[in-house]
Structures are given as C-alpha cells and as structure tokens.
XYZ file of C-alpha atoms in Angstrom:
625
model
C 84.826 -9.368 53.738
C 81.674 -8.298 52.751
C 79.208 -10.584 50.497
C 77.476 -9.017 47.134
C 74.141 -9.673 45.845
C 72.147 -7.215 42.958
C 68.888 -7.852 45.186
C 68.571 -8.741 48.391
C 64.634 -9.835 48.908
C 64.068 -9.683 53.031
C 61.022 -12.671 54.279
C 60.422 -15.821 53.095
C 56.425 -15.519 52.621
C 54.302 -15.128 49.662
C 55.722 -12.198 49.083
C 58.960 -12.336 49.236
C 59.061 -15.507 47.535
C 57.132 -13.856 44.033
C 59.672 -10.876 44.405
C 62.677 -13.296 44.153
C 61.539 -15.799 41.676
C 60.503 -12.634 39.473
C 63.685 -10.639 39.495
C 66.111 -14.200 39.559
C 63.916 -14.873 36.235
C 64.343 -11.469 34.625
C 67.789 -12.307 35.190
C 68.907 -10.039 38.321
C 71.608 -12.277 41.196
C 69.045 -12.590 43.907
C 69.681 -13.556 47.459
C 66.271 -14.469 49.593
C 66.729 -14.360 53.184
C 64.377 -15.876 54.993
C 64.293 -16.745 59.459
C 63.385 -20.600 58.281
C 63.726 -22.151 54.885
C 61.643 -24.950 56.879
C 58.563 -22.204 56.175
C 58.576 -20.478 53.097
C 55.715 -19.783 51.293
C 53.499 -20.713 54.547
C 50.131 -20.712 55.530
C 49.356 -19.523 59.149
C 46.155 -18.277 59.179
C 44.301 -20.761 57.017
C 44.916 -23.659 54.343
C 43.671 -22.081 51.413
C 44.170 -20.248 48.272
C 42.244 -17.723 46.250
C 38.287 -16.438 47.381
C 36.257 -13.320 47.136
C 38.362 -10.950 44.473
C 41.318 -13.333 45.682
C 41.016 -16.032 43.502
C 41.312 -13.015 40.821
C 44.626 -11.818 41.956
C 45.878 -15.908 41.626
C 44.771 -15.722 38.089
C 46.700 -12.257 37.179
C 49.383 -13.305 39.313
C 49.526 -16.520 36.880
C 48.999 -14.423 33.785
C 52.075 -12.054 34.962
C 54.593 -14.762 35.148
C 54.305 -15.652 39.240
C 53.836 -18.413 40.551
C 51.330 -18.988 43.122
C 48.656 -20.574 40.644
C 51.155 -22.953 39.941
C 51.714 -24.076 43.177
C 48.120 -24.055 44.254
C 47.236 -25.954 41.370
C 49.971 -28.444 42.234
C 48.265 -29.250 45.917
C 44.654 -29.106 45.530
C 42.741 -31.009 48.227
C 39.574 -29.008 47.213
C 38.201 -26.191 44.892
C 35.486 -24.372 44.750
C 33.657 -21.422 42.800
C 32.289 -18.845 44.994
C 29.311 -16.402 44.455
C 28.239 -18.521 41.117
C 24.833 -16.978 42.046
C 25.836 -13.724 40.787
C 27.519 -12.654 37.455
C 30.778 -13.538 36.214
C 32.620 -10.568 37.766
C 32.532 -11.868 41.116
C 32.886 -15.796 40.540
C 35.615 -16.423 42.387
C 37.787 -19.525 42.701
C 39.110 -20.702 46.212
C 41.105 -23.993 46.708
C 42.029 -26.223 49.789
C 45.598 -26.846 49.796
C 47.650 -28.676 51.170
C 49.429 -26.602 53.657
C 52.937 -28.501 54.100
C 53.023 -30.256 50.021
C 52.462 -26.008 49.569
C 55.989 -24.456 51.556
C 57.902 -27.521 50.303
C 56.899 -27.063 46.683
C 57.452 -23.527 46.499
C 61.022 -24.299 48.560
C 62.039 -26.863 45.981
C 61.229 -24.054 43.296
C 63.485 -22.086 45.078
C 66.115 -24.222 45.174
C 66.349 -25.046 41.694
C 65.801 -20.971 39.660
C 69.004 -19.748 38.274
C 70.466 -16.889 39.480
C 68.537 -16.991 42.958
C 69.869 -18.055 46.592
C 68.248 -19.372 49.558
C 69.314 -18.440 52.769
C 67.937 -18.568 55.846
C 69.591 -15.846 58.140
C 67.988 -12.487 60.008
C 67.949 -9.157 58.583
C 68.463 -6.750 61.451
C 69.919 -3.485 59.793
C 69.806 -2.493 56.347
C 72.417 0.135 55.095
C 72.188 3.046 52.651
C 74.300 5.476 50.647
C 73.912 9.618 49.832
C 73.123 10.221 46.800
C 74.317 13.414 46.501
C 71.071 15.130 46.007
C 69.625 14.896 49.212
C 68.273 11.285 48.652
C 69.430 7.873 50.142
C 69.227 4.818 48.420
C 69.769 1.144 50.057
C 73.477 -0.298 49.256
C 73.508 -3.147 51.775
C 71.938 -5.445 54.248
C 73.256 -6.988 58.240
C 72.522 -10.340 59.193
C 72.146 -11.430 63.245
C 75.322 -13.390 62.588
C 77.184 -9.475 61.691
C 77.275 -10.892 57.977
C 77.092 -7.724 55.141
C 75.349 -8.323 51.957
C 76.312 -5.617 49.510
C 73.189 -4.948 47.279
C 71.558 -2.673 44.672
C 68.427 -2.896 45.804
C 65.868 -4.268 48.287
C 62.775 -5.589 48.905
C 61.111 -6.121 52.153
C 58.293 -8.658 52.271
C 58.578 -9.336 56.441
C 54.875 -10.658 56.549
C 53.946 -10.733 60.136
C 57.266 -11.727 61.702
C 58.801 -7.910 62.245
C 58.726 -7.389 65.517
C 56.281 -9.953 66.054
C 54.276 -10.850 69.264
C 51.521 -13.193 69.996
C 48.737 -13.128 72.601
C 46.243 -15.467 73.938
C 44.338 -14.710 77.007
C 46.616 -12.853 79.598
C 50.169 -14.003 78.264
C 51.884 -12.533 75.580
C 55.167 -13.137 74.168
C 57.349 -12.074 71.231
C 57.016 -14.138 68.520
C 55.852 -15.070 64.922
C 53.229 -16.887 63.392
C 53.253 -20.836 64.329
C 56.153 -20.224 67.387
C 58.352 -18.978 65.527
C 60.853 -17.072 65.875
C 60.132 -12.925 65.654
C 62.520 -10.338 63.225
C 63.822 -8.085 65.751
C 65.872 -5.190 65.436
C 65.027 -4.426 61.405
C 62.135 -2.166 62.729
C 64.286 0.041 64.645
C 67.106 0.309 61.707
C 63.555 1.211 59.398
C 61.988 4.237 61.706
C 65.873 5.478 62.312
C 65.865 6.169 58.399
C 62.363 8.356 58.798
C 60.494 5.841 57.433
C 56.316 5.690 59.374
C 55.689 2.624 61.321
C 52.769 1.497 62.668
C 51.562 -1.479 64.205
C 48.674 -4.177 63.269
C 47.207 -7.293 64.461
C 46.044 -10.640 62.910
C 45.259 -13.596 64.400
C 43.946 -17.708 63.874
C 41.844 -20.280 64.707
C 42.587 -23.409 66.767
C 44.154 -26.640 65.003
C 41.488 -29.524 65.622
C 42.241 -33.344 65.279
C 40.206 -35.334 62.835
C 39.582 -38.119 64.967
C 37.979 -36.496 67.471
C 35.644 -34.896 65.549
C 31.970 -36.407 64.880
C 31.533 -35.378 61.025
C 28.242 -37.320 60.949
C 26.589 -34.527 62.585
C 28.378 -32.122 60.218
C 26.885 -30.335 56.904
C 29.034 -31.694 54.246
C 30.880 -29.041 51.709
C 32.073 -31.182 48.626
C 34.216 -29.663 45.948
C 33.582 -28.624 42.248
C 33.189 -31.090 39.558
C 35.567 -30.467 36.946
C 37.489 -27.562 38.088
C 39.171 -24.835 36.007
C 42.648 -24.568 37.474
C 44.507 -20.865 38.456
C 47.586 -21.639 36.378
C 47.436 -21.547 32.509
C 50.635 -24.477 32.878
C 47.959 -26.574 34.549
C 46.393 -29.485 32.596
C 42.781 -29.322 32.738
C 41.733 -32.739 32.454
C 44.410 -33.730 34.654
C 42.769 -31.183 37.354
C 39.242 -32.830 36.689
C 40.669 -36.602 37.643
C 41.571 -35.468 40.589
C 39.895 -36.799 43.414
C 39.072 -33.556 46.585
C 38.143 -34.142 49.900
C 35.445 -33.025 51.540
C 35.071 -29.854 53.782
C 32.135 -29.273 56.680
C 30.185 -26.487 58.065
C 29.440 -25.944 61.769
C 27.499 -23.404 63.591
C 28.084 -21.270 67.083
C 24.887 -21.730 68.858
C 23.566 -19.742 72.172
C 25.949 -21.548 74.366
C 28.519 -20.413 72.413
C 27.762 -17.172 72.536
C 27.283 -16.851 76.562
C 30.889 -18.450 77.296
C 32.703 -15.610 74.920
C 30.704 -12.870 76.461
C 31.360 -14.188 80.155
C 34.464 -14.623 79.365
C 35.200 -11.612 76.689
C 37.482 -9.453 79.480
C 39.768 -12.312 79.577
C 40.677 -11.920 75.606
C 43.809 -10.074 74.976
C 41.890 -7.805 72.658
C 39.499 -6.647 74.383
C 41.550 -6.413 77.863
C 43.912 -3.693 76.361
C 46.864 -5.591 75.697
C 46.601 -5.409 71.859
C 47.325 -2.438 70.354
C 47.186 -3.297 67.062
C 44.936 -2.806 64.380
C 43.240 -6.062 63.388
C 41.507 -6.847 59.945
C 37.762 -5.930 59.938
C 36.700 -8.286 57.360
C 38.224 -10.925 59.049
C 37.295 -10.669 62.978
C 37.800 -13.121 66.419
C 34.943 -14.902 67.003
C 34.917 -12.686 69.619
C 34.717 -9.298 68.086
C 32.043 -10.718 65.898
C 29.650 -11.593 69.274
C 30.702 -7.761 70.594
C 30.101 -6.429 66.876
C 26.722 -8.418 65.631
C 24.792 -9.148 69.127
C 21.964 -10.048 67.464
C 22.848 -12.900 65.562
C 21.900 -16.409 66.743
C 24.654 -17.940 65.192
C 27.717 -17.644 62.856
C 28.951 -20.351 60.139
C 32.608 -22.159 60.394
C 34.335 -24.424 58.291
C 35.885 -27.480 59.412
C 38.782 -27.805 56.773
C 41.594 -30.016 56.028
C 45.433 -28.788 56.664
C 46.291 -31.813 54.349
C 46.643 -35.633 53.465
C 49.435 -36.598 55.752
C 48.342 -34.488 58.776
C 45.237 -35.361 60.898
C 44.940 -31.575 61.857
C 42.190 -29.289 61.024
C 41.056 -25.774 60.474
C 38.696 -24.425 61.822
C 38.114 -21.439 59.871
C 35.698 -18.562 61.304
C 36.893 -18.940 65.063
C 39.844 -17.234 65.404
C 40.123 -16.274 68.836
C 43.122 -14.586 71.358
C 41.110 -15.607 74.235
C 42.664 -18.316 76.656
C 42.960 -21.986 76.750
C 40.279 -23.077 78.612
C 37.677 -20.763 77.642
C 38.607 -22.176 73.994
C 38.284 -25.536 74.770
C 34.998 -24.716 76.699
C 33.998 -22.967 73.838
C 34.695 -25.491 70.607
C 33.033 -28.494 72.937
C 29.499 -25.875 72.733
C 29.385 -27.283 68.994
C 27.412 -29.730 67.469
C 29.986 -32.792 66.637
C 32.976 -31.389 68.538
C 31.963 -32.342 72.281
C 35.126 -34.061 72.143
C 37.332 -32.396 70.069
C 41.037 -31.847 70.704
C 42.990 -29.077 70.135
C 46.244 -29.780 68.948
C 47.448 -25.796 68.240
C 45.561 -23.190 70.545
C 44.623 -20.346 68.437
C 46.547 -16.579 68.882
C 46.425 -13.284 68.123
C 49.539 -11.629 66.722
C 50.863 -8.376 66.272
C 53.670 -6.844 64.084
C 55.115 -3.591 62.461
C 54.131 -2.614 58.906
C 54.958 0.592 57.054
C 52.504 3.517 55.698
C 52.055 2.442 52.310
C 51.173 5.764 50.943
C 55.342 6.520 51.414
C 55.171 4.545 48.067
C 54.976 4.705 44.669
C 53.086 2.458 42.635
C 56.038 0.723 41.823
C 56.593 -0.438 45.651
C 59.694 1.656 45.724
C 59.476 3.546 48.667
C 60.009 7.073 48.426
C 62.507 8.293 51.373
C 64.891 5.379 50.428
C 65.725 4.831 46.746
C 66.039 1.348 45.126
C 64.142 0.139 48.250
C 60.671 -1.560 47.756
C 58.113 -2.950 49.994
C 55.492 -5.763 49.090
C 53.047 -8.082 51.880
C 52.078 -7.632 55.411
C 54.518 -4.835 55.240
C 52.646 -2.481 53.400
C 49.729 -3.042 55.394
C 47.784 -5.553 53.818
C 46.095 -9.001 54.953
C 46.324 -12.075 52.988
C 48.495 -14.611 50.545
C 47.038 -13.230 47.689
C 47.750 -10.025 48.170
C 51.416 -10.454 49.173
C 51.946 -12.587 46.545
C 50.559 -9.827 43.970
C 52.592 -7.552 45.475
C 55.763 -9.661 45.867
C 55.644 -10.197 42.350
C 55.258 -6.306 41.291
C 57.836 -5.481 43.355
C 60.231 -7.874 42.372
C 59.405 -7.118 38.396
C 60.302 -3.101 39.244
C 63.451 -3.541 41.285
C 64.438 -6.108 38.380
C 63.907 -3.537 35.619
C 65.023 -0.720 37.807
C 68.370 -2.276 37.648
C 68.560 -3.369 34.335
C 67.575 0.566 33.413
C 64.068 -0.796 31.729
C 60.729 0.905 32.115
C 58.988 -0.022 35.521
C 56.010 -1.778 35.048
C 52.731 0.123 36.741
C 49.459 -1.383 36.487
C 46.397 0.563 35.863
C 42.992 0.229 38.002
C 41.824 -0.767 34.739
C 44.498 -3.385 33.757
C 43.235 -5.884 36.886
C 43.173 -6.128 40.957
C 46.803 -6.156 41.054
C 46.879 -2.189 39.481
C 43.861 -1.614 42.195
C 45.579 -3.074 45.230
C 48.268 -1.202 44.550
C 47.119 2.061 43.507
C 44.391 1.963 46.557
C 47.338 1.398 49.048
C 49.877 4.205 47.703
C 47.454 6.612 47.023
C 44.562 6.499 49.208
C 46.350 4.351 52.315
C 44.727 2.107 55.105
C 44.453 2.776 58.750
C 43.751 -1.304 58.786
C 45.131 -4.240 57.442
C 43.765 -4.042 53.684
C 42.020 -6.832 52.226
C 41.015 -6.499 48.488
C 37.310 -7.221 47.573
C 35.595 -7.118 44.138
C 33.768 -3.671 45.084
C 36.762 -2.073 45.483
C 37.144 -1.888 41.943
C 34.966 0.122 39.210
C 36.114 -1.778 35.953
C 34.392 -5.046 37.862
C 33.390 -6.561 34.493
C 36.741 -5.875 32.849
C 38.463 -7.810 35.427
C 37.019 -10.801 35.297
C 38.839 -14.087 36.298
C 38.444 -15.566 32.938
C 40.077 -12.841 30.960
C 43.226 -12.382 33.082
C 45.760 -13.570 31.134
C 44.170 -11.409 28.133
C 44.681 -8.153 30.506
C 48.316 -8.970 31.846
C 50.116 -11.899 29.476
C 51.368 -9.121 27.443
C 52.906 -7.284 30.384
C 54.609 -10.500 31.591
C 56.125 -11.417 28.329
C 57.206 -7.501 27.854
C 59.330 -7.914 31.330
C 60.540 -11.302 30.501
C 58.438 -13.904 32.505
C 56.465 -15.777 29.564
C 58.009 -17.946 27.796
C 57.843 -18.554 24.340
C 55.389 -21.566 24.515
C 53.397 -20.271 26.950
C 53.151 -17.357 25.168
C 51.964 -19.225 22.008
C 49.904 -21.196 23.705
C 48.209 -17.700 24.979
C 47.992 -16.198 21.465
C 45.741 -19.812 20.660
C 43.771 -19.452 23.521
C 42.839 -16.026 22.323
C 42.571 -16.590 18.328
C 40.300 -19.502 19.344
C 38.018 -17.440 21.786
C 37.508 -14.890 19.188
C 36.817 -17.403 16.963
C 33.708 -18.573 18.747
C 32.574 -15.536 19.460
C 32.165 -14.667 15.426
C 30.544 -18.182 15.038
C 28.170 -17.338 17.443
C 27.354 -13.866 16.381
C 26.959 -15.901 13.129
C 24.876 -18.865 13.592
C 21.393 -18.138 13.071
C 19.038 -20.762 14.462
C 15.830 -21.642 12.477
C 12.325 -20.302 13.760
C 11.197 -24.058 14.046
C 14.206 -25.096 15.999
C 13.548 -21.947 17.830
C 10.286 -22.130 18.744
C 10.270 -25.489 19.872
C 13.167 -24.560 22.332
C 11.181 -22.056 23.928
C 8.161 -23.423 24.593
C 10.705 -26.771 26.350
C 11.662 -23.944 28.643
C 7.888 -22.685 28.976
C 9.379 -19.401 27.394
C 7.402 -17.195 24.333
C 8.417 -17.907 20.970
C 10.627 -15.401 19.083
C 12.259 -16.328 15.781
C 15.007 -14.636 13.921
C 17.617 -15.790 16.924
C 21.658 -16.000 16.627
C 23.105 -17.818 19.107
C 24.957 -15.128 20.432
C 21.582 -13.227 21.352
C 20.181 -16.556 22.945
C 23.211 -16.519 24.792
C 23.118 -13.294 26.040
C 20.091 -13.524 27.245
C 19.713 -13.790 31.444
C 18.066 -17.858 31.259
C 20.439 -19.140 29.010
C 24.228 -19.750 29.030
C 26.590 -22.354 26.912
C 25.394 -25.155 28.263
C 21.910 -24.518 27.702
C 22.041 -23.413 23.993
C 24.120 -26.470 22.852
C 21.095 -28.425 21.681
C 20.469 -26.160 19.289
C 24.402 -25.590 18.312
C 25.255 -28.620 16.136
C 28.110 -27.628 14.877
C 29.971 -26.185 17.914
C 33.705 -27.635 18.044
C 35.440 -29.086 20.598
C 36.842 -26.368 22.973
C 38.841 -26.347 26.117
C 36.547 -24.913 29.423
C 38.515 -22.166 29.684
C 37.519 -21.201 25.942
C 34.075 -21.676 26.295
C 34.260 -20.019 29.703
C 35.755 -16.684 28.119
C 33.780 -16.704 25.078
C 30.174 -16.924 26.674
C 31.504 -14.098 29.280
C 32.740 -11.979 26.158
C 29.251 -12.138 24.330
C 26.873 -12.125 27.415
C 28.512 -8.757 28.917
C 29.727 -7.193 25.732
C 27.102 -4.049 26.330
C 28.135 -3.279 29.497
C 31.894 -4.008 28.424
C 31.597 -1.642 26.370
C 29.893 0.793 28.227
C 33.363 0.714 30.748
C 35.864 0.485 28.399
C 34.221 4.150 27.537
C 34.875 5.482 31.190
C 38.423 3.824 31.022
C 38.968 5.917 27.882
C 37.566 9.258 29.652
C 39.663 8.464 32.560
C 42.713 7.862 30.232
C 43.852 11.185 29.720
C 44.076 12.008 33.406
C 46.247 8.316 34.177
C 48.563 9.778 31.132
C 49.354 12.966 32.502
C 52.394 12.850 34.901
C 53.097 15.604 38.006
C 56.573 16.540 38.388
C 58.809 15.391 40.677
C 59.633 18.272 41.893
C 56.589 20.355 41.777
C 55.850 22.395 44.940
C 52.239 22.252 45.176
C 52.377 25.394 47.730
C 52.767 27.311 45.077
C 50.144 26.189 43.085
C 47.659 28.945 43.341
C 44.071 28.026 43.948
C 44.427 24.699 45.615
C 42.661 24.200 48.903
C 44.644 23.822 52.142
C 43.810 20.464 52.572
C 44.395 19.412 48.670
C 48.331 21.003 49.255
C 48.871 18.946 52.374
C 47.213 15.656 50.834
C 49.331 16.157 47.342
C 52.519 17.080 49.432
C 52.247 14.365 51.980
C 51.592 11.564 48.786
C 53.057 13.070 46.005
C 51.078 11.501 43.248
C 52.804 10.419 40.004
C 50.120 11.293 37.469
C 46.893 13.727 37.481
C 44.662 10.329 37.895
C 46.040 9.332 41.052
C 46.002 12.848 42.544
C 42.282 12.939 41.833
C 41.863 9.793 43.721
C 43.106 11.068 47.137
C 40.896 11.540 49.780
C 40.546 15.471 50.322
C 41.174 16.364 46.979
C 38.782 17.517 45.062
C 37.257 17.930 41.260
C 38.313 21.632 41.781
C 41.880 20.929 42.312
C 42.304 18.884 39.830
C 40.833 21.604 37.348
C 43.613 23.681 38.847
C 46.329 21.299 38.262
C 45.650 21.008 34.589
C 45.180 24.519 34.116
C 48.809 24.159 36.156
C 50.255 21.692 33.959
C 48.901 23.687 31.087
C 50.746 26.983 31.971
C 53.582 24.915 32.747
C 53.508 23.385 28.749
C-alpha cells in the first residue's frame, strides 16, 4: 500500500531542511527524507556560518521566516565582522559554530514542527504523471527499502551525497561527505526523465587535535565584542554575555610549498582522476601553489569544531592529496610539528543539475511541481542552500495551496540574485555568491534585511504576529532617529570645539545628520555632542547611521531599480516561439529558447543577448498588445 505525503523534500542538508520547515509552517504535510537523521543540517567542509555576502543571505534568510540565523545564533563559539574596513555594504558577519550542538538543534526543530516528518530512508526513483499537455509533473517518490510515497510535489536538496565519491591520493571510493553513505540510483531515475546532469567537485581540510597543537606560536584571532546576532528572535544582550573562544592563524611557508609541488602528481586532482568541477573561490592548497606560484605563503585558520570535541579545522588546506604527503605537509608549519590528524582531508565529487532548466521559483521546467534547491543546482555553500531551501520550499508550499509564488527581485536582496544569476545566466562551476555579484550593493545591506524581506515572509505565512510587531517597532523607531538627527542642530561653539579635538577645520551651522554623514565620523563619534539621544537597541542605531550616511547614493540606486522596473514587470509568454520573432539574432533565439525567461528583465540578462533584442522583444510584446 502506498504511503501519501503533499511534499516530499529529498536530503537532509541546509537545504532541504529550510524547504521542509517552510512548507510544514505554511501548513503543507511534509515528509523529509534524509540517508541519516544522525546528520542533518551538517557541516562538512567547515564549522562556520555566514562570511563574505554570506552572512547577508543568514540575515534575509532570518527576515524570510527560515531558520538558519536561529540556529547559528543558538551555537556561537565565535563571531566576527568581516571587511569593517570598507563600507557598510560589504560588512559581513561570520560565526564559529558549534558543528555537532548545530545538526542536533536543527534535528530537534525537526522533530517537534507540526505537520512535518522525519525520516531517514533513500530516495532512489522518483515517479511522475502526464499531464495531458505534453508536460510531466512529479506524483511520487521510491525508497531503497521499495517503499512509495505518493506526493504533490518535490523538492530535491541532495547536497553532495548524489552519486557521491571521494578521493584522496590514488584511492577513490563512492561515498559522501564524512564516510557516509552515497545516494545512488536517484541520478539515473533524474537524466532518464531528460533532465542535464553534470558533475562537480568539493573537497576539505584535515581534522587536527587540540592537544597536539602548540598555539603559543600561533597569531591569536579573538572574536567581536558585543556582537549583533543573525536572528531578529535572538536577544542581544544575551549574545554580548556570551563568552567565544579564540581562533588562530597559521602560515604555509617554503617547505610547504616544495612537498605539494614534489608531490602534486600524486593528488587525485591533478592526476586525472577527478572529473569534476571544483569551486574556484575556494581551491586545495594545492591548486592554489599550481595557480599563485609566486606567493611565499598563504594564511589558514586553526578553528574550533566545538566545546565537547578536541578536533580542529583547519580551514585554507583542503587537500585530495594522500596521507603521508599530508601529514608531511601540516608538520612544515610553525606550531604543528606534532600535530595529529584525526580525519584526513578528501576531495569529493557528486551530480548536480543545470540550473538554468529552472525558473526562479526552483521549479524545474521539464518536470512540473518539481523543485530543486543546494548543491543540486550547482552551488557551493550552507548559505546558499539554505537560501535556496527556503525559496523553494515557500513556492512548492504556495504552489499547492494555489497562492502566488513568491520571486525575489535582484533588487529585493542576495537571495533574488542567487537565484536569478543561477536560472538565468547558469554556472559551469560550483557558484558561490559574493557581494560584487550584485549591483543594488548598498540596498542590500545586512542591516536592512528584514526591512527588504519581513513583508514577504509575513505575506506567505512565516512571521508571526509578534515578530512581526516587533519588526514594525524596529522600523518606526529607526525612522524615528533618523528625523531627530536630520533635526538636531548642534551649536557653532559646541561645534567648533569638536573639530579642532579632532584637529579638523571649524564649520558651524551642523545637524547631526550631516556630521554623521560625513567619512570621519559615525554614531559613536558624534555622541558627545548628542545629549539627548535615547536609549536604542544596536541594531537601531546600526540601521539608522547606515540610512543617513548612504542616503545619496541610496537614492541614486533606488533610481536605476525604478528604470529597470518596467523591464522586471513585463512577462514573456509561455508559449512564445522566439523563432518567429523577426529580427532577433541567431544566438539571442537559441539563448531565449534554451532558458526561456519569464519576464523582459531576465531575458536581457542572458549572456548572448543583446540591447538589440530586447528592443525587438518589446516592439514584439507591443504588436502582440
């Protein structure tokens, strides 16, 4: 007898864990299947959460309604603000966590949301249906154990398990991340239904024990004081209390450097047993000695895996090459002559899809009410699963409840960017989102994430009502301060005195929202002069000062968003045969065919289409009105 579920949500990662909390909170009977329930939610490549542009897409994911911030917030051993030496749009928060407090949270979660189920069993088929029309959607889902699970929809978040094999010098085996076991079979069942595979590689560092370590000789990394958390749920004086642990740089050296290369034929990746596609942002210590020959050295982080393990990452030297020629390498370091390795680091390879058979949705397009969100879709990274776990889960949710599907714009944050990068433009590499992938950078700004996306979380039903009045406070009392400080006028005496303390030339005639927008000052700096300034939480202050300092160039890009506006609002028909469009360019008609773009905005974003063709598709669309 077969088994029914509304959603059936395929891997047990960051992904898929965001696509089933979404849709069993929006209400939609979700089953998550998952190889171990000992592993959800895990971290294989390194302890942390959030970074470069990745700590933004922890804050939207928050200010949709996920849950990662949460979580991360939850197990902080350490956080930090990167790139505070540049403006706000690139401050980005990254946290230590811990790596096992992390799964089992996010499993306990799990356990306890309404309409969802936990199970851990293999997907090895999935099963679809004729439409009628030509089109299949997905109706069901086989387990290893021959057990059918009836669904209206799907979501496949398979990380870097499907058909999953590991590599370190000369042996290879089939396999996922951390031994465990590989998804087989679900590949085959995928291609058979016309869907593109394609194959990609990751890899990870060696586990290191603490005690054998000689820190002493190590540059010490301490956290933050006073850290603003991910999660708008999160206390933020309980966050300050909290006492972090410290982190440690080491460097490679010459030494280093002459083992790998003597020894660089003997590394799965560059012997020709990989044939994979591995990250290029985030190389084997290897490829980065091939690829930058004439650096003396390259940093590494010694970092903590948690408080009840002694293990350590050591983040920077991932490596497929073999045993000994690891150990011989990590002993090169200064303070790790000794050092044990308790986990010998891999490389690993696994099938992903080509995300540009999507739409922004996640649905894919050759198999209806199917989605795809992670490792799947070709991307590297928690973060980014978990952004697109959650999106995916949202759509297939209001898909079946017969709602409007929520897309994000490139405007609305790094979620809508991810996305519409991936579906529209591809990637021949596993993707990994960076702040200069995105033109609105000072619109998307850590600070103001819950002002972009809170309202698109409460429209699909994942803010509640206090959060959602706590939101509406936040943003009252940010707008507040920014009208007292475009308000308060300091006196020239005051003034002048200030300026000459900071060896500056007098002006007079000062608010403090001009003081504050200039480039030496920021809150901080101006408070001796701001009597009357009431008590606010950090992440007020944080928002307003951002608000006032930027608000010319703000403005200045909320102007293209509005040009580009027009464009993003015009859809393409379905149906639309863009061989018969009359003026296009060969290579525009196969590029718009092959992708299919949803709206006039995306089609001018694909590579090979030009200005010109999208003149031709208005006048098009025009004619067709």
């Amino acid at each position: 007898m077969n088994k029914k579920t509304q959603l059936a949500v395929i891997g047990g990662g960051h992904a898929g864990v965001e696509a089933a909390l979404a849709a069993a909170r929006m209400g939609i009977s979700t089953t998550l299947f998952t190889l171990s329930l000992d592993t959800v939610a895990n971290m294989p490549c390194n302890p942390s959460i959030g970074g470069t542009a990745k700590g933004h897409l922890v804050y939207e994911i928050d200010a949709l309604g996920g849950e990662m911030g949460r979580a991360a917030d939850a197990v902080t051993l350490q956080s930090r603000t990167l790139n505070l030496g540049k403006g706000a749009a690139v401050h980005s928060k990254r946290v230590q966590a811990d790596r096992v407090k992390y799964s089992a949270h996010i499993k306990h979660i799990l356990e306890k949301t309404e309409n969802l189920r936990p199970l851990q069993a293999e997907i090895v088929e999935f099963l679809t249906t004729d439409m009628g029309n030509g089109e299949k959607r997905i109706s069901g889902v086989v387990t290893s154990l021959g057990e059918v699970f009836e669904c209206d929809a799907a979501i496949i978040a398979s990380g870097t398990y499907l058909e999953g094999r590991i590599f370190v010098g000369d042996r290879t085996a089939e396999a996922g991340p951390d031994g465990m076991l590989p998804s087989r079979g679900l590949s085959a069942s995928l291609a058979a239904a016309g869907l593109s595979m394609r194959r990609f590689k990751t890899g990870t560092p060696p586990r290191i024990l603490r005690s054998s370590v000689d820190f002493s000789r190590l540059e010490e990394q301490a956290g933050e004081p006073s850290p603003i958390p991910f999660s708008a749920d999160t206390d933020e004086a309980a966050m300050a209390s909290r006492e972090q642990i410290p982190c440690h740089i080491v460097y490679t050296n010459a030494e280093t450097h002459r083992i790998i290369k003597e020894n660089i034929s003997r590394s799965a990746l560059f012997s020709g047993l990989i044939s994979g596609v591995g990250p290029r942002y985030c190389p084997s210590i290897e490829d980065k000695i091939y690829r930058f020959a004439d650096k003396e050295r390259h940093q590494l982080f010694l970092e903590p895996m948690g408080e009840a393990t002694d293990e350590m990452y050591l983040q920077g030297f991932s490596t497929s090459l073999p045993p000994d020629v690891q150990e011989e390498m990590l002993h090169t370091l200064t303070g790790f002559e000794n050092a044990v390795i308790s986990r010998y680091a891999y490389a690993i390879e696994y099938d992903c899809v080509d995300p540009t058979e999507l739409y922004p949705t996640l649905e894919h397009k050759k198999i209806r009410y199917l989605y795809g969100a992670g490792q799947f879709n070709g991307t590297s990274g928690y973060e980014e699963a978990a952004a697109q776990g959650l999106v995916a889960g949202i759509n297939a949710a209001l898909k079946l409840k017969g709602e409007e599907p929520l897309v994000l714009k490139r405007s609305d944050g790094y979620v809508g960017t991810l996305i519409d990068d991936l579906v529209t433009k591809g990637t021949n590499e596993p993707y990994r989102m960076m702040t200069s992938r995105s033109e609105y950078r000072l619109l998307l700004r850590q600070d103001n994430a819950d002002e972009r996306l809170t309202p698109h979380g409460r429209r699909v039903g994942l803010i509640s009502d206090d959060r959602w009045e706590r939101f509406c406070a936040k943003r009252d009392a940010i707008a507040a301060e920014k009208a007292r400080l475009e308000a308060t006028l300091v006196d020239a005496p005051t003034l002048r005195a200030f300026f000459e303390a900071h060896g500056l030339p007098a002006v007079t005639g000062l608010h403090l929202a001009d003081l504050l927008r200039r480039p030496e000052f920021d809150y901080e700096d101006i408070a001796e002069l701001d009597r009357e300034r009431p008590a606010l939480s950090a992440r007020v202050r944080l928002s307003a000062q951002c608000d006032v300092k930027y608000a010319g160039y703000v403005k200045r890009q909320l102007s293209e968003v509005n040009r580009q506006k027009r464009l993003e609002e015009l859809r393409l028909p379905e149906s639309i045969d863009y061989a018969e469009v009359r003026g296009l360019r060969i290579e525009a008609r196969q590029k718009l065919s092959a992708i299919r773009p949803v709206t006039l905005g995306q089609a001018s974003r694909i590579s090979g289409v030009s200005p010109a063709d999208i003149s031709v598709l208005l006048i098009w669309l025009g004619l067709k009105k």
